[in-house]
Coordinates of C-alpha atoms and ligand atoms in Angstrom, one line a residue:
M6 CA 185.5 208.0 -81.5
P7 CA 186.7 206.7 -84.8
E8 CA 184.4 207.0 -87.5
T9 CA 183.3 203.7 -88.1
D10 CA 181.8 204.1 -84.4
A11 CA 180.2 207.1 -85.4
A12 CA 178.7 205.7 -88.3
W13 CA 177.5 202.5 -86.5
A14 CA 175.6 204.8 -83.6
A15 CA 174.2 207.0 -86.3
L16 CA 172.8 203.8 -87.6
S17 CA 171.6 202.4 -84.4
E18 CA 169.6 206.1 -84.0
A19 CA 168.3 205.4 -87.0
G20 CA 166.9 202.2 -86.9
Q21 CA 165.5 203.3 -83.5
A22 CA 163.7 205.8 -85.4
A23 CA 162.5 203.7 -88.3
A24 CA 161.1 201.3 -85.8
A25 CA 157.5 202.8 -85.2
R26 CA 157.0 204.8 -88.8
R27 CA 154.6 203.6 -91.3
I28 CA 156.7 202.7 -94.9
A29 CA 154.0 203.9 -97.0
D30 CA 153.9 207.7 -95.4
L31 CA 157.7 207.9 -96.6
F32 CA 156.2 208.5 -100.2
A33 CA 154.3 211.8 -99.6
A34 CA 157.4 212.9 -97.6
E35 CA 160.1 212.0 -100.2
P36 CA 158.8 213.2 -103.2
D37 CA 161.8 211.7 -105.3
R38 CA 161.7 208.5 -102.9
L39 CA 160.8 205.9 -106.1
A40 CA 163.5 208.0 -108.0
R41 CA 166.1 207.6 -105.0
F42 CA 165.3 204.2 -104.3
G43 CA 165.0 202.4 -107.8
L44 CA 168.3 201.3 -109.6
T45 CA 169.1 199.6 -112.6
A46 CA 172.5 198.0 -113.3
A47 CA 173.2 195.4 -116.2
G48 CA 169.5 194.9 -117.0
L49 CA 168.0 194.4 -113.6
E50 CA 165.6 196.7 -112.1
I51 CA 165.8 197.1 -108.5
D52 CA 163.1 198.9 -106.6
L53 CA 163.9 199.4 -102.7
S54 CA 161.7 202.1 -102.2
K55 CA 159.3 199.5 -100.3
Q56 CA 162.5 199.1 -97.5
T57 CA 161.7 200.9 -94.2
W58 CA 164.6 203.3 -94.4
S59 CA 164.2 207.0 -95.1
R60 CA 166.8 208.9 -97.4
A61 CA 168.1 210.3 -94.3
D62 CA 168.9 206.8 -93.1
L63 CA 170.2 205.8 -96.6
D64 CA 172.6 208.6 -95.9
V65 CA 173.2 207.1 -92.9
L66 CA 174.0 203.9 -94.6
T67 CA 176.3 205.0 -97.2
A68 CA 178.3 207.2 -94.3
L69 CA 179.0 203.6 -92.9
A70 CA 179.8 202.0 -95.8
R71 CA 182.4 204.4 -97.0
A72 CA 183.8 204.9 -93.0
S73 CA 184.2 200.8 -93.5
G74 CA 186.6 201.0 -96.6
V75 CA 183.7 199.6 -99.3
E76 CA 185.5 201.5 -101.9
A77 CA 189.1 200.3 -100.8
A78 CA 187.9 196.8 -100.0
R79 CA 186.3 196.8 -103.5
D80 CA 189.7 197.6 -105.6
R81 CA 191.5 195.0 -103.4
L82 CA 188.9 192.3 -104.3
F83 CA 189.3 193.0 -108.1
A84 CA 193.2 193.5 -108.0
G85 CA 193.6 190.1 -106.6
A86 CA 194.9 191.3 -103.2
V87 CA 194.7 188.4 -100.3
V88 CA 191.2 189.4 -99.2
N89 CA 190.6 185.3 -97.7
A90 CA 193.2 185.8 -95.1
S91 CA 192.7 183.0 -93.2
E92 CA 193.3 180.5 -96.3
G93 CA 196.0 183.3 -97.5
R94 CA 193.9 183.3 -100.8
P95 CA 192.6 186.4 -103.1
A96 CA 188.7 185.9 -104.5
L97 CA 188.9 186.6 -107.9
H98 CA 185.9 184.9 -109.6
M99 CA 185.2 188.4 -111.7
A100 CA 188.7 187.6 -113.6
L101 CA 186.6 184.1 -114.8
R102 CA 184.1 186.1 -116.6
A103 CA 185.9 188.8 -117.7
P104 CA 186.2 189.7 -121.2
D105 CA 189.5 188.0 -123.2
G106 CA 192.6 190.9 -122.5
A107 CA 190.8 191.5 -118.9
G108 CA 194.6 191.1 -117.6
F109 CA 193.6 189.9 -113.9
S110 CA 196.5 189.1 -111.7
A111 CA 195.8 186.7 -108.0
G112 CA 198.5 188.1 -105.8
G113 CA 200.6 189.7 -108.4
T114 CA 200.4 186.7 -110.6
P115 CA 198.8 187.2 -114.0
V116 CA 195.5 185.1 -114.1
S117 CA 193.6 186.2 -117.4
G118 CA 195.7 183.9 -119.8
E119 CA 195.0 180.9 -117.6
V120 CA 191.4 181.8 -117.6
E121 CA 191.5 181.9 -121.4
A122 CA 193.1 179.1 -122.0
S123 CA 190.6 177.3 -120.1
R124 CA 187.7 178.8 -121.6
A125 CA 188.9 177.8 -124.8
A126 CA 189.1 173.7 -123.6
M127 CA 185.7 174.3 -122.1
R128 CA 184.3 175.6 -125.3
A129 CA 185.6 173.1 -128.0
F130 CA 184.7 170.1 -125.3
A131 CA 181.3 171.3 -125.2
E132 CA 181.1 171.3 -128.7
A133 CA 182.7 168.2 -129.7
V134 CA 180.3 166.5 -127.2
R135 CA 177.5 168.4 -128.9
S136 CA 178.3 167.8 -132.1
G137 CA 179.1 164.4 -131.6
A138 CA 182.3 164.6 -132.7
R139 CA 183.2 163.3 -129.1
R140 CA 181.0 160.5 -128.2
G141 CA 180.8 157.1 -125.7
A142 CA 183.0 154.0 -125.6
T143 CA 180.3 152.6 -127.8
G144 CA 180.3 154.6 -130.2
K145 CA 177.0 156.3 -129.5
P146 CA 176.5 160.2 -128.6
F147 CA 176.0 161.5 -125.3
R148 CA 172.5 162.1 -124.1
A149 CA 172.9 162.7 -120.7
V150 CA 175.2 164.2 -118.4
V151 CA 175.1 163.1 -114.5
H152 CA 177.3 166.0 -112.9
I153 CA 178.2 165.2 -108.8
G154 CA 179.2 167.9 -106.5
I155 CA 177.9 169.3 -103.7
G156 CA 177.9 172.9 -101.9
G157 CA 179.5 175.4 -104.4
S158 CA 180.4 172.6 -106.9
D159 CA 176.3 171.8 -107.4
L160 CA 173.8 174.5 -106.7
G161 CA 175.3 177.2 -109.2
P162 CA 175.2 173.9 -111.9
R163 CA 171.7 172.9 -110.4
L164 CA 170.3 176.6 -110.5
I165 CA 171.5 177.6 -114.2
W166 CA 170.1 174.4 -115.8
E167 CA 166.8 174.9 -113.8
A168 CA 166.5 178.3 -115.1
L169 CA 167.9 178.2 -118.8
R170 CA 167.3 174.5 -119.8
P171 CA 165.1 173.9 -123.0
V172 CA 162.0 172.2 -122.8
D173 CA 163.3 169.7 -124.7
P174 CA 166.8 169.5 -124.2
Q175 CA 169.0 167.9 -126.7
I176 CA 171.0 166.5 -123.1
E177 CA 169.5 165.9 -120.4
L178 CA 171.4 167.1 -117.1
R179 CA 170.8 165.2 -113.8
F180 CA 172.5 166.3 -110.4
A181 CA 173.6 163.9 -107.2
A182 CA 174.6 166.3 -104.1
N183 CA 173.7 164.1 -101.2
V184 CA 175.7 160.8 -99.7
D185 CA 172.1 159.8 -99.4
P186 CA 172.2 156.9 -101.9
A187 CA 168.9 157.5 -103.1
E188 CA 169.7 160.9 -104.9
L189 CA 172.3 158.9 -107.5
A190 CA 170.1 156.0 -107.4
L191 CA 167.0 158.4 -108.6
A192 CA 169.5 160.4 -111.2
L193 CA 170.7 157.3 -112.8
T194 CA 167.5 155.6 -113.3
G195 CA 166.6 154.9 -116.9
L196 CA 169.9 156.4 -118.1
D197 CA 171.9 154.1 -120.8
P198 CA 175.7 154.1 -119.3
A199 CA 176.2 153.9 -123.4
E200 CA 175.3 157.5 -123.7
T201 CA 176.1 158.8 -119.9
M202 CA 178.6 161.1 -119.4
V203 CA 179.3 161.4 -115.6
V204 CA 181.0 164.8 -114.5
T205 CA 182.4 165.1 -110.6
V206 CA 183.2 168.0 -109.6
S207 CA 185.1 169.4 -106.2
K208 CA 187.1 171.8 -105.8
T209 CA 189.5 170.0 -102.9
F210 CA 188.8 166.4 -104.7
T211 CA 188.5 165.5 -101.2
T212 CA 184.7 165.5 -100.5
Q213 CA 183.0 162.5 -98.9
E214 CA 179.7 163.2 -100.3
T215 CA 181.3 163.7 -103.5
L216 CA 183.6 160.9 -103.9
T217 CA 181.3 158.5 -102.4
N218 CA 178.5 159.6 -105.1
A219 CA 181.5 159.0 -107.8
E220 CA 182.8 156.0 -106.9
T221 CA 179.1 154.5 -107.2
A222 CA 178.6 156.3 -110.8
R223 CA 181.9 154.9 -111.8
A224 CA 180.7 151.2 -110.6
W225 CA 177.6 152.0 -112.8
L226 CA 179.5 152.6 -116.0
R227 CA 182.1 149.9 -115.6
G228 CA 179.4 147.3 -114.7
A229 CA 178.2 148.3 -117.8
L230 CA 180.8 149.0 -120.5
G231 CA 184.0 147.5 -118.4
P232 CA 187.0 149.2 -118.7
A233 CA 186.2 151.4 -121.5
A234 CA 184.0 153.3 -119.1
D235 CA 186.5 155.3 -117.9
A236 CA 186.2 157.5 -121.3
H237 CA 182.5 158.6 -119.6
L238 CA 184.7 160.2 -116.6
V239 CA 184.9 164.0 -116.3
A240 CA 186.2 166.1 -113.6
V241 CA 186.6 169.3 -112.8
S242 CA 188.9 170.1 -109.8
A243 CA 191.4 172.5 -108.4
A244 CA 193.3 169.0 -107.6
P245 CA 193.7 167.4 -110.7
D246 CA 196.3 164.9 -109.7
K247 CA 193.7 163.3 -107.6
A248 CA 191.0 163.6 -110.2
Q249 CA 193.7 161.7 -112.6
A250 CA 194.5 159.2 -109.9
F251 CA 190.4 158.5 -109.3
G252 CA 191.0 157.3 -113.2
V253 CA 189.7 160.1 -114.9
P254 CA 191.5 160.6 -118.1
A255 CA 194.1 163.1 -118.3
D256 CA 192.4 165.2 -121.2
Q257 CA 189.3 165.0 -119.6
V258 CA 190.2 166.4 -116.1
F259 CA 189.4 170.6 -116.2
G260 CA 191.2 172.5 -113.4
F261 CA 190.7 175.7 -111.9
W262 CA 191.9 177.6 -109.3
D263 CA 192.3 178.1 -105.5
W264 CA 191.2 181.8 -105.4
V265 CA 188.1 180.5 -106.7
G266 CA 186.1 180.2 -103.6
G267 CA 183.0 176.8 -103.9
R268 CA 180.4 179.2 -103.7
Y269 CA 181.6 181.7 -106.3
S270 CA 182.9 179.2 -108.9
I271 CA 179.9 178.5 -111.1
W272 CA 181.9 180.6 -113.5
S273 CA 184.7 178.3 -113.7
A274 CA 184.9 174.9 -115.4
V275 CA 182.4 173.8 -112.5
G276 CA 179.7 175.0 -114.9
L277 CA 181.3 172.6 -117.9
S278 CA 178.4 170.5 -117.3
C279 CA 175.8 173.5 -118.0
A280 CA 178.0 174.3 -121.0
V281 CA 177.9 171.0 -122.4
A282 CA 174.2 170.9 -121.8
L283 CA 173.1 174.6 -122.7
G284 CA 175.6 175.0 -125.3
Y285 CA 178.9 177.1 -124.6
D286 CA 177.1 180.0 -125.7
V287 CA 175.1 180.2 -123.2
F288 CA 177.4 179.9 -120.5
A289 CA 179.4 183.0 -122.3
R290 CA 176.4 185.2 -122.0
M291 CA 175.7 184.3 -118.5
H292 CA 179.7 185.6 -118.1
A293 CA 178.9 188.5 -120.2
G294 CA 176.5 189.4 -117.5
A295 CA 177.9 188.9 -114.8
A296 CA 180.7 191.1 -116.2
A297 CA 178.5 194.1 -117.2
L298 CA 177.3 193.6 -113.3
D299 CA 180.8 193.7 -112.4
R300 CA 181.8 196.9 -114.4
H301 CA 178.7 198.6 -112.6
F302 CA 180.3 197.4 -109.3
R303 CA 183.2 199.1 -109.8
E304 CA 182.5 202.1 -111.5
A305 CA 178.9 203.5 -109.7
P306 CA 179.2 205.5 -107.0
L307 CA 178.0 204.2 -103.6
E308 CA 174.9 206.0 -103.7
R309 CA 173.7 204.3 -107.1
N310 CA 175.9 201.2 -106.5
A311 CA 173.1 198.4 -107.0
P312 CA 175.3 195.6 -105.2
V313 CA 175.8 198.4 -102.5
M314 CA 171.8 199.5 -102.3
L315 CA 171.1 196.3 -101.7
A316 CA 173.7 194.9 -99.0
L317 CA 172.7 198.3 -97.3
A318 CA 168.7 197.4 -97.7
H319 CA 169.6 194.4 -96.1
L320 CA 171.7 195.8 -93.4
F321 CA 169.9 198.3 -92.3
N322 CA 167.2 195.6 -91.5
R323 CA 169.8 193.1 -89.7
N324 CA 171.7 196.1 -87.7
G325 CA 169.0 198.9 -87.8
L326 CA 165.8 197.2 -87.3
G327 CA 167.2 193.6 -85.7
R328 CA 165.8 191.3 -88.2
P329 CA 167.4 188.2 -88.4
I330 CA 165.8 186.0 -91.0
R331 CA 165.1 187.4 -94.4
A332 CA 163.0 185.7 -97.0
V333 CA 163.7 185.3 -100.5
V334 CA 160.7 184.8 -103.1
P335 CA 161.2 184.2 -107.2
Y336 CA 158.1 184.4 -108.7
A337 CA 159.5 182.9 -111.7
Q338 CA 159.3 178.5 -111.3
R339 CA 162.9 178.4 -113.5
L340 CA 164.4 180.2 -110.2
R341 CA 163.1 178.2 -107.6
L342 CA 166.6 177.1 -106.5
F343 CA 167.7 180.8 -106.1
P344 CA 166.9 180.6 -102.2
A345 CA 168.7 177.5 -102.0
F346 CA 171.6 179.1 -104.0
L347 CA 171.8 182.3 -101.8
Q348 CA 172.0 180.2 -98.6
Q349 CA 175.4 178.9 -99.3
L350 CA 176.6 182.0 -100.8
E351 CA 175.1 184.6 -98.2
M352 CA 175.5 182.0 -95.0
E353 CA 178.3 180.1 -95.8
S354 CA 180.3 183.7 -96.9
N355 CA 179.2 186.0 -94.2
G356 CA 177.7 183.5 -90.7
K357 CA 180.8 184.6 -88.8
R358 CA 181.1 185.0 -85.3
V359 CA 184.9 186.7 -85.5
T360 CA 186.6 189.2 -87.7
A361 CA 188.9 188.7 -89.9
Q362 CA 191.5 189.6 -87.6
G363 CA 189.6 187.2 -84.6
A364 CA 188.3 189.7 -82.3
P365 CA 184.5 188.9 -81.9
V366 CA 182.5 190.8 -84.1
A367 CA 180.8 194.3 -82.5
H368 CA 177.4 193.6 -84.9
A369 CA 175.0 191.3 -85.6
T370 CA 176.1 189.2 -88.9
A371 CA 174.2 187.1 -92.0
A372 CA 170.3 186.9 -91.8
S373 CA 169.1 183.8 -92.1
V374 CA 167.9 183.0 -95.6
F375 CA 164.6 180.8 -96.8
G376 CA 162.5 181.1 -99.6
D377 CA 160.9 179.1 -102.2
A378 CA 159.2 180.2 -105.8
G379 CA 156.4 182.2 -105.7
T380 CA 153.1 181.3 -105.6
N381 CA 153.6 178.3 -104.4
G382 CA 154.8 180.2 -101.1
Q383 CA 151.9 182.3 -100.6
H384 CA 150.4 179.1 -99.4
A385 CA 153.2 177.6 -97.3
F386 CA 154.9 180.7 -95.1
F387 CA 153.3 183.8 -96.2
Q388 CA 150.8 183.4 -93.4
L389 CA 153.6 184.3 -91.0
L390 CA 155.2 187.3 -93.4
H391 CA 151.9 188.7 -93.0
Q392 CA 150.4 188.6 -89.3
G393 CA 153.7 186.8 -87.5
T394 CA 154.9 188.2 -84.5
D395 CA 158.3 188.5 -86.6
I396 CA 159.0 191.3 -89.2
I397 CA 160.9 189.0 -91.8
P398 CA 162.1 191.4 -94.9
V399 CA 161.1 189.7 -98.5
D400 CA 163.0 190.0 -101.4
I401 CA 160.8 189.6 -104.5
L402 CA 162.2 188.3 -107.5
A403 CA 160.1 188.8 -110.9
V404 CA 160.4 188.2 -114.6
R405 CA 158.2 190.2 -116.9
R406 CA 158.0 188.0 -119.7
G407 CA 157.9 184.4 -119.3
S408 CA 159.7 182.0 -121.1
E409 CA 157.1 179.7 -122.1
G410 CA 153.7 178.8 -121.3
D411 CA 150.1 180.3 -121.0
P412 CA 150.7 184.5 -121.1
A413 CA 147.5 184.7 -119.1
A414 CA 149.1 182.7 -116.5
Q415 CA 152.2 184.7 -116.4
A416 CA 150.0 187.8 -115.9
K417 CA 148.6 186.2 -112.9
L418 CA 152.0 185.1 -111.3
L419 CA 153.4 189.0 -111.9
A420 CA 150.0 190.1 -110.4
N421 CA 150.9 187.9 -107.6
A422 CA 154.2 189.3 -106.7
V423 CA 153.1 192.7 -107.0
A424 CA 150.5 192.2 -104.6
Q425 CA 152.5 190.6 -102.3
A426 CA 154.7 193.8 -102.0
E427 CA 151.7 195.9 -102.0
A428 CA 150.2 194.0 -99.2
L429 CA 153.1 193.3 -97.0
M430 CA 154.1 197.2 -97.0
V431 CA 150.1 198.4 -97.1
G432 CA 148.7 195.8 -94.6
R433 CA 144.8 196.2 -93.7
S434 CA 143.9 198.1 -91.2
A435 CA 141.1 197.6 -88.5
D436 CA 139.0 199.8 -89.1
D437 CA 139.0 198.9 -93.3
V438 CA 138.1 195.2 -91.9
R439 CA 135.4 196.6 -89.6
A440 CA 133.6 198.4 -92.7
E441 CA 133.9 195.4 -94.9
L442 CA 132.6 193.0 -92.3
E443 CA 129.7 195.9 -91.8
A444 CA 128.9 196.4 -95.5
A445 CA 128.8 192.3 -95.6
G446 CA 125.9 192.4 -92.7
R447 CA 127.8 190.8 -89.9
D448 CA 126.4 191.1 -86.6
A449 CA 128.6 193.6 -84.2
A450 CA 129.7 190.4 -82.0
E451 CA 130.9 188.7 -85.2
I452 CA 132.8 191.7 -86.1
E453 CA 134.6 192.5 -83.1
A454 CA 135.5 188.3 -83.2
L455 CA 136.8 188.9 -86.5
V456 CA 138.6 192.2 -86.9
P457 CA 141.5 191.5 -84.9
Q458 CA 141.9 187.8 -87.1
R459 CA 141.6 189.7 -90.5
T460 CA 143.8 193.1 -89.5
F461 CA 147.2 192.8 -91.0
P462 CA 150.2 195.4 -89.5
G463 CA 151.8 195.9 -92.4
D464 CA 155.2 197.7 -93.1
R465 CA 157.0 194.4 -93.7
P466 CA 159.6 195.7 -96.0
T467 CA 160.3 194.1 -99.3
S468 CA 163.1 194.9 -102.1
F469 CA 161.7 194.2 -105.3
L470 CA 164.1 192.9 -108.4
L471 CA 162.4 192.5 -111.9
L472 CA 164.2 190.9 -115.0
E473 CA 162.3 192.0 -118.1
E474 CA 163.3 188.4 -119.2
L475 CA 165.5 185.3 -117.7
D476 CA 168.2 185.2 -120.0
P477 CA 172.1 184.2 -119.8
E478 CA 173.0 187.7 -119.2
R479 CA 170.1 188.6 -116.8
L480 CA 170.8 185.1 -114.9
G481 CA 174.9 185.8 -114.8
A482 CA 174.3 189.7 -113.6
L483 CA 171.5 188.5 -111.0
I484 CA 174.5 186.0 -109.2
A485 CA 176.9 188.4 -109.6
L486 CA 174.9 191.2 -108.1
Y487 CA 174.3 188.8 -104.8
E488 CA 177.8 188.1 -104.6
H489 CA 179.1 191.6 -104.7
K490 CA 176.1 192.7 -102.0
T491 CA 177.4 189.6 -99.6
F492 CA 180.8 190.8 -99.9
V493 CA 179.9 194.5 -99.3
E494 CA 178.0 193.3 -96.1
G495 CA 181.1 191.1 -95.0
V496 CA 183.3 194.3 -95.5
I497 CA 181.2 196.1 -93.2
W498 CA 180.9 193.5 -90.6
G499 CA 184.7 193.1 -90.7
I500 CA 184.4 189.4 -91.7
N501 CA 186.2 187.7 -94.1
S502 CA 183.5 186.4 -96.7
F503 CA 185.8 183.8 -98.1
D504 CA 186.6 181.2 -95.4
Q505 CA 184.4 178.4 -94.6
W506 CA 185.8 177.1 -91.1
G507 CA 182.5 176.3 -89.4
V508 CA 181.6 173.1 -91.8
E509 CA 185.0 171.7 -90.6
L510 CA 183.6 170.3 -87.3
G511 CA 181.1 168.3 -88.2
K512 CA 182.9 166.7 -91.4
T513 CA 185.4 165.7 -88.6
L514 CA 182.9 164.1 -86.2
A515 CA 181.3 162.0 -89.1
S516 CA 184.2 160.5 -89.9
R517 CA 184.4 159.4 -86.7
V518 CA 181.0 158.2 -86.3
L519 CA 181.2 156.5 -89.5
G520 CA 183.9 154.1 -88.0
E521 CA 182.1 153.7 -85.1
L522 CA 179.0 152.4 -87.0
Q523 CA 181.5 150.2 -88.8
G524 CA 182.5 148.7 -86.1
G525 CA 185.0 150.4 -84.7
P526 CA 185.8 151.1 -81.3
A527 CA 183.7 153.5 -79.1
G528 CA 184.6 156.9 -78.7
A529 CA 183.8 159.2 -76.4
H530 CA 180.5 161.0 -76.6
D531 CA 178.3 162.5 -74.9
P532 CA 175.1 160.3 -73.5
S533 CA 172.8 161.2 -76.4
T534 CA 175.3 160.3 -79.0
A535 CA 176.1 157.8 -77.7
A536 CA 172.9 156.4 -77.2
L537 CA 172.1 157.3 -80.9
I538 CA 175.0 155.4 -82.1
A539 CA 174.4 152.5 -80.2
R540 CA 170.3 152.9 -81.9
L541 CA 172.2 152.9 -85.3
K542 CA 174.1 149.9 -84.8
A543 CA 171.7 147.6 -83.5
Ligands
F6P20 O1 180.3 173.1 -97.8 C1 181.5 172.9 -97.5 C2 182.1 173.5 -98.8 O2 183.6 173.4 -98.6 C3 181.7 173.9 -99.4 O3 182.8 175.5 -99.5 C4 181.8 173.9 -100.8 O4 181.3 174.0 -101.7 C5 181.7 172.1 -100.6 O5 181.9 172.2 -99.4 C6 182.2 171.1 -102.2 O6 183.4 171.1 -101.9 P1 184.0 170.3 -103.4 O7 184.1 171.4 -103.9 O8 185.4 170.7 -102.5 O9 184.2 169.2 -103.0

């Protein structure tokens, strides 16, 4: 039996043995559990001790990671090898955030020089806009940036802005992603075109939603400012010729490279709007935090490697214990969008059913991810987490020092984060509930009716990630942590984490349906689809 098959078989056995285990019992059985399952990396503190796994299970998983070639795959990733085989590309987002002089090569071609030049251009542009040296067509300084993009060209910048934005920014940043015209209409509302820059971000510059919104925003600018409005247009794309053809002045088109995946692109000029609205230094500090995590990922042994350990915790739940869903709950309002960011990162990267070689996968791949900010989520979906029929592991994120507001409220927030992790693990036994009801003087019949309702089974695993504060370095490290953990999972599953063919069919069909909605000839459809199209045309 090849080494990986034996490692997978060992995982399956470990999962079966763990299924009936009480997590809380493991702390007595494993006195060094906290040390073994606790990690620090690039300013992130990670506690994986409230997972169902034992130390022996971790050994099984680490052996699986080794047998799957995680170390060699990581080295190939950093070496700029073609890890995205179906598109024939490296995936070298780490080069974008590496310090100057890092010397990365993509497919054998040196890239760090171009990356550094691009960063210098971004810095110069951001500083010119912020200082007022670069102004709008009427001579007014820019007070607002409207960022247009979708998917990887939207989720990262939106997350960063919400995480790091000043309470009263010098430059307001707004976003429009959806082709639903309502989003752009709301984004433009109240803005003065003479003071507004429109940054269109699209790796391909072919995305229907983004081009539709960019055309509307351009018309809005031109309607107010005439042809001079084009000075307000900025674009970021790996297809700069298309952006210029759209009307963006050549010196306002920022390029990036096909070896940067869309959902890994925040470190490139895709972050330009954030660099303008937050200041380039904030962006550079994010780079530094992510680069520190990159170093950790490259250098730490698998047993102490944060992205690897987090991947293994998630993999134990997915493949050892058969749990297809994971919740992500940041106890930080400023990280409210992190679950949405992770949905693309993890589900677009690892939502695959065939291996990189095209064979059906032998094991379940990406879990579905959902979540919302704590404490809000507690009042929405936590009922199911505590007492539902499925066990849904949770990643809990918390920030010790809040960025603003009442410290007493921050303490309440943290108390909730800690208490939920404890409650999910420990639960509440029937005996406990009964004793409480008896002490409260309830009668026997009432007690027996209430006990099952008020019992919590517990053993809902959590990973707890603590940030001392939500600064740019830690935000950069946090994003890089999940990028690499997603990569590690992909390696173990044997899939290509860097392509996304699954999004293509819907795009093709949407353009066909659009033709029909606009009066073109009817296509061949199933009866339900044909009826819907007819209804929408009526
Ligand atoms: O949803 C598919 C996708 O290709 C994503 O991978 C990407 O981030 C998004 O569309 C936007 O693509 P683009 O940046 O080319 O407009």
